[in-house]
Amino acid sequence: MGGGMGILPRFDGKKAKKPKPGGRHQVPVEVVVQQAMRRLKLPKPVIHTSPDENFAQVVHVPTWMWVEHSTWGPVSASASVEGVTVTATARPRRAVWSMGEGGRVVCQGPGTPYSDAYSPQEPSPDCGYTYQRASLSTPGRAYTVSVQVTWDVDWHGGGQTGVVPGLVMTAERQLVVDEVQTVVTH
């Protein structure tokens, strides 16, 4: 997973209960939270665009971006140690796109897939970008486009609850951006 898994759980201020005299020592809930977090299988985002990501984008024409919707939704995992069970549920919060020519777009959801219901010149209602320069003079003749999906994890168990913010999953791909010249004849 992107650099987020080193984040320690944030607790609501309750101290771990001390074992009763003569009783068993109970494992700290923090240990079980970390195990549940390690079991989360966050999906890698899959980048889609319109025009299709396998074809050239066009300067001054809106590019629609979205991550595959099957990679955008809650993911849960549980762990149990010595009678303490913790369930962790990760939810995607936002997608931050770096467009390769210096532009950055923050989308609060996965983005809307383009369909014929929209005009080709219409910008995306929630996650789009319009290139200002062609990529043909850059190394590889394409821009490296990346998306970082930030996830927050709510957990509960052992009589406690908490949040681990900011786990990040990333993906990138090359996008060719071309400039279309129009010729007017009389």
Tab-separated table of C-alpha atoms in Angstrom:
chain	number	residue	atom	x	y	z
A	1	MET	CA	0.000	0.000	0.000
A	2	GLY	CA	1.202	3.526	-0.577
A	3	GLY	CA	3.077	5.094	2.321
A	4	GLY	CA	0.059	5.210	4.652
A	5	MET	CA	0.334	1.935	6.556
A	6	GLY	CA	2.948	3.292	8.991
A	7	ILE	CA	0.290	5.503	10.595
A	8	LEU	CA	-0.591	4.405	14.107
A	9	PRO	CA	-4.217	4.234	15.212
A	10	ARG	CA	-5.662	7.304	16.924
A	11	PHE	CA	-7.581	6.398	20.039
A	12	ASP	CA	-10.350	8.258	21.819
A	13	GLY	CA	-8.340	8.743	25.018
A	14	LYS	CA	-9.475	5.650	26.913
A	15	LYS	CA	-6.644	3.785	28.576
A	16	ALA	CA	-6.296	0.044	28.171
A	17	LYS	CA	-7.904	-1.726	31.111
A	18	LYS	CA	-5.531	-3.298	33.587
A	19	PRO	CA	-6.030	-7.000	34.174
A	20	LYS	CA	-7.830	-7.965	37.348
A	21	PRO	CA	-5.614	-9.426	40.056
A	22	GLY	CA	-5.249	-13.141	39.427
A	23	GLY	CA	-6.814	-12.716	35.964
A	24	ARG	CA	-5.296	-13.120	32.506
A	25	HIS	CA	-3.400	-10.273	30.891
A	26	GLN	CA	-5.528	-8.913	28.030
A	27	VAL	CA	-3.797	-7.974	24.775
A	28	PRO	CA	-3.824	-4.189	24.127
A	29	VAL	CA	-6.498	-3.223	21.588
A	30	GLU	CA	-3.833	-1.279	19.626
A	31	VAL	CA	-2.141	-4.571	18.719
A	32	VAL	CA	-5.389	-6.022	17.372
A	33	VAL	CA	-6.134	-2.802	15.437
A	34	GLN	CA	-2.764	-3.081	13.700
A	35	GLN	CA	-3.496	-6.712	12.759
A	36	ALA	CA	-6.917	-5.781	11.346
A	37	MET	CA	-5.314	-2.931	9.375
A	38	ARG	CA	-2.727	-5.305	7.873
A	39	ARG	CA	-5.569	-7.556	6.684
A	40	LEU	CA	-7.288	-4.759	4.740
A	41	LYS	CA	-6.905	-5.380	1.008
A	42	LEU	CA	-7.331	-1.922	-0.496
A	43	PRO	CA	-7.746	-2.071	-4.287
A	44	LYS	CA	-5.311	-0.301	-6.576
A	45	PRO	CA	-7.193	2.385	-8.522
A	46	VAL	CA	-7.725	1.753	-12.235
A	47	ILE	CA	-7.487	4.932	-14.335
A	48	HIS	CA	-10.040	5.681	-17.060
A	49	THR	CA	-10.430	8.764	-19.239
A	50	SER	CA	-12.557	10.070	-22.050
A	51	PRO	CA	-11.264	10.360	-24.682
A	52	ASP	CA	-10.245	6.762	-23.966
A	53	GLU	CA	-6.912	6.498	-22.130
A	54	ASN	CA	-5.501	4.322	-24.939
A	55	PHE	CA	-5.953	7.152	-27.461
A	56	ALA	CA	-4.673	10.719	-27.552
A	57	GLN	CA	-6.283	13.413	-25.450
A	58	VAL	CA	-6.758	16.722	-27.274
A	59	VAL	CA	-5.561	20.167	-26.204
A	60	HIS	CA	-8.486	22.461	-25.211
A	61	VAL	CA	-10.986	19.546	-25.204
A	62	PRO	CA	-12.231	18.420	-21.760
A	63	THR	CA	-10.770	15.155	-20.497
A	64	TRP	CA	-13.041	13.189	-18.171
A	65	MET	CA	-11.280	11.120	-15.490
A	66	TRP	CA	-12.580	8.406	-13.205
A	67	VAL	CA	-11.325	5.417	-11.317
A	68	GLU	CA	-13.040	2.119	-11.920
A	69	HIS	CA	-16.065	2.139	-9.637
A	70	SER	CA	-15.392	-1.416	-8.425
A	71	THR	CA	-12.257	-0.018	-6.725
A	72	TRP	CA	-14.236	2.682	-4.879
A	73	GLY	CA	-16.170	1.411	-1.894
A	74	PRO	CA	-15.825	0.205	1.666
A	75	VAL	CA	-13.377	-2.590	2.480
A	76	SER	CA	-13.486	-4.357	5.868
A	77	ALA	CA	-11.275	-6.769	7.757
A	78	SER	CA	-11.289	-8.157	11.298
A	79	ALA	CA	-8.705	-9.604	13.622
A	80	SER	CA	-9.026	-11.420	16.950
A	81	VAL	CA	-6.351	-11.973	19.563
A	82	GLU	CA	-6.996	-13.494	22.999
A	83	GLY	CA	-10.699	-12.657	22.951
A	84	VAL	CA	-10.319	-9.095	21.637
A	85	THR	CA	-11.869	-8.633	18.181
A	86	VAL	CA	-11.431	-5.492	16.096
A	87	THR	CA	-13.149	-4.698	12.803
A	88	ALA	CA	-11.586	-2.071	10.539
A	89	THR	CA	-13.531	-0.534	7.638
A	90	ALA	CA	-11.712	1.605	5.060
A	91	ARG	CA	-13.639	4.090	2.915
A	92	PRO	CA	-12.218	6.120	0.020
A	93	ARG	CA	-12.396	9.857	0.726
A	94	ARG	CA	-10.953	11.548	-2.356
A	95	ALA	CA	-8.888	11.116	-5.499
A	96	VAL	CA	-6.047	13.528	-6.281
A	97	TRP	CA	-4.965	13.532	-9.914
A	98	SER	CA	-1.605	14.861	-11.155
A	99	MET	CA	-2.047	15.517	-14.852
A	100	GLY	CA	1.572	15.521	-16.042
A	101	GLU	CA	1.739	19.082	-17.354
A	102	GLY	CA	1.647	20.626	-13.888
A	103	GLY	CA	-2.112	20.540	-13.306
A	104	ARG	CA	-3.699	18.926	-10.259
A	105	VAL	CA	-7.357	17.974	-9.750
A	106	VAL	CA	-9.001	16.947	-6.455
A	107	CYS	CA	-12.159	14.845	-6.865
A	108	GLN	CA	-14.400	13.992	-3.913
A	109	GLY	CA	-15.557	10.752	-5.503
A	110	PRO	CA	-14.502	8.263	-8.165
A	111	GLY	CA	-15.536	10.527	-11.065
A	112	THR	CA	-18.288	10.090	-13.637
A	113	PRO	CA	-17.708	7.783	-16.604
A	114	TYR	CA	-18.355	9.511	-19.915
A	115	SER	CA	-21.420	8.366	-21.861
A	116	ASP	CA	-23.276	9.405	-25.007
A	117	ALA	CA	-25.726	11.286	-22.775
A	118	TYR	CA	-23.152	14.112	-22.698
A	119	SER	CA	-21.832	16.336	-25.468
A	120	PRO	CA	-18.171	15.634	-26.372
A	121	GLN	CA	-17.308	19.276	-25.582
A	122	GLU	CA	-19.004	19.156	-22.161
A	123	PRO	CA	-16.687	19.021	-19.118
A	124	SER	CA	-17.075	16.268	-16.533
A	125	PRO	CA	-19.590	17.175	-13.816
A	126	ASP	CA	-17.205	16.124	-11.034
A	127	CYS	CA	-13.716	15.086	-12.192
A	128	GLY	CA	-12.182	16.544	-15.320
A	129	TYR	CA	-9.269	18.483	-16.750
A	130	THR	CA	-8.520	20.417	-19.938
A	131	TYR	CA	-4.964	20.190	-21.263
A	132	GLN	CA	-3.350	23.423	-22.444
A	133	ARG	CA	-0.207	21.929	-24.039
A	134	ALA	CA	0.524	18.880	-26.157
A	135	SER	CA	2.783	16.175	-24.703
A	136	LEU	CA	4.663	15.489	-27.951
A	137	SER	CA	7.752	17.515	-26.888
A	138	THR	CA	8.088	15.721	-23.526
A	139	PRO	CA	10.256	12.613	-22.958
A	140	GLY	CA	8.313	9.602	-24.212
A	141	ARG	CA	5.942	11.984	-26.016
A	142	ALA	CA	3.365	11.443	-23.238
A	143	TYR	CA	2.493	12.851	-19.826
A	144	THR	CA	2.664	10.645	-16.744
A	145	VAL	CA	-0.762	10.910	-15.130
A	146	SER	CA	-1.220	9.624	-11.591
A	147	VAL	CA	-4.089	9.297	-9.162
A	148	GLN	CA	-3.816	8.959	-5.391
A	149	VAL	CA	-6.918	7.645	-3.645
A	150	THR	CA	-6.972	8.513	0.060
A	151	TRP	CA	-8.760	6.128	2.413
A	152	ASP	CA	-9.829	6.645	6.033
A	153	VAL	CA	-10.265	3.651	8.338
A	154	ASP	CA	-12.869	3.515	11.112
A	155	TRP	CA	-12.335	0.709	13.600
A	156	HIS	CA	-14.161	-0.648	16.621
A	157	GLY	CA	-13.525	-3.410	19.093
A	158	GLY	CA	-12.342	-4.122	22.605
A	159	GLY	CA	-14.796	-1.507	23.877
A	160	GLN	CA	-13.110	1.250	21.893
A	161	THR	CA	-13.388	3.045	18.539
A	162	GLY	CA	-11.003	5.117	16.482
A	163	VAL	CA	-9.973	6.454	13.108
A	164	VAL	CA	-6.812	5.945	11.083
A	165	PRO	CA	-6.806	8.662	8.406
A	166	GLY	CA	-4.898	8.957	5.194
A	167	LEU	CA	-4.023	5.548	3.758
A	168	VAL	CA	-3.088	6.099	0.100
A	169	MET	CA	-3.276	3.848	-2.955
A	170	THR	CA	-1.777	5.121	-6.209
A	171	ALA	CA	-1.784	4.314	-9.905
A	172	GLU	CA	-0.239	5.964	-12.924
A	173	ARG	CA	-0.203	5.678	-16.681
A	174	GLN	CA	1.050	7.532	-19.726
A	175	LEU	CA	-1.357	9.800	-21.637
A	176	VAL	CA	-0.573	11.238	-25.039
A	177	VAL	CA	-1.960	14.743	-25.548
A	178	ASP	CA	-2.032	16.065	-29.092
A	179	GLU	CA	-3.004	19.366	-30.647
A	180	VAL	CA	-5.516	19.352	-33.484
A	181	GLN	CA	-5.151	22.096	-36.084
A	182	THR	CA	-8.157	23.175	-38.085
A	183	VAL	CA	-7.865	24.266	-41.658
A	184	VAL	CA	-10.399	26.687	-43.110
A	185	THR	CA	-10.859	26.675	-46.861
A	186	HIS	CA	-13.012	28.920	-48.982
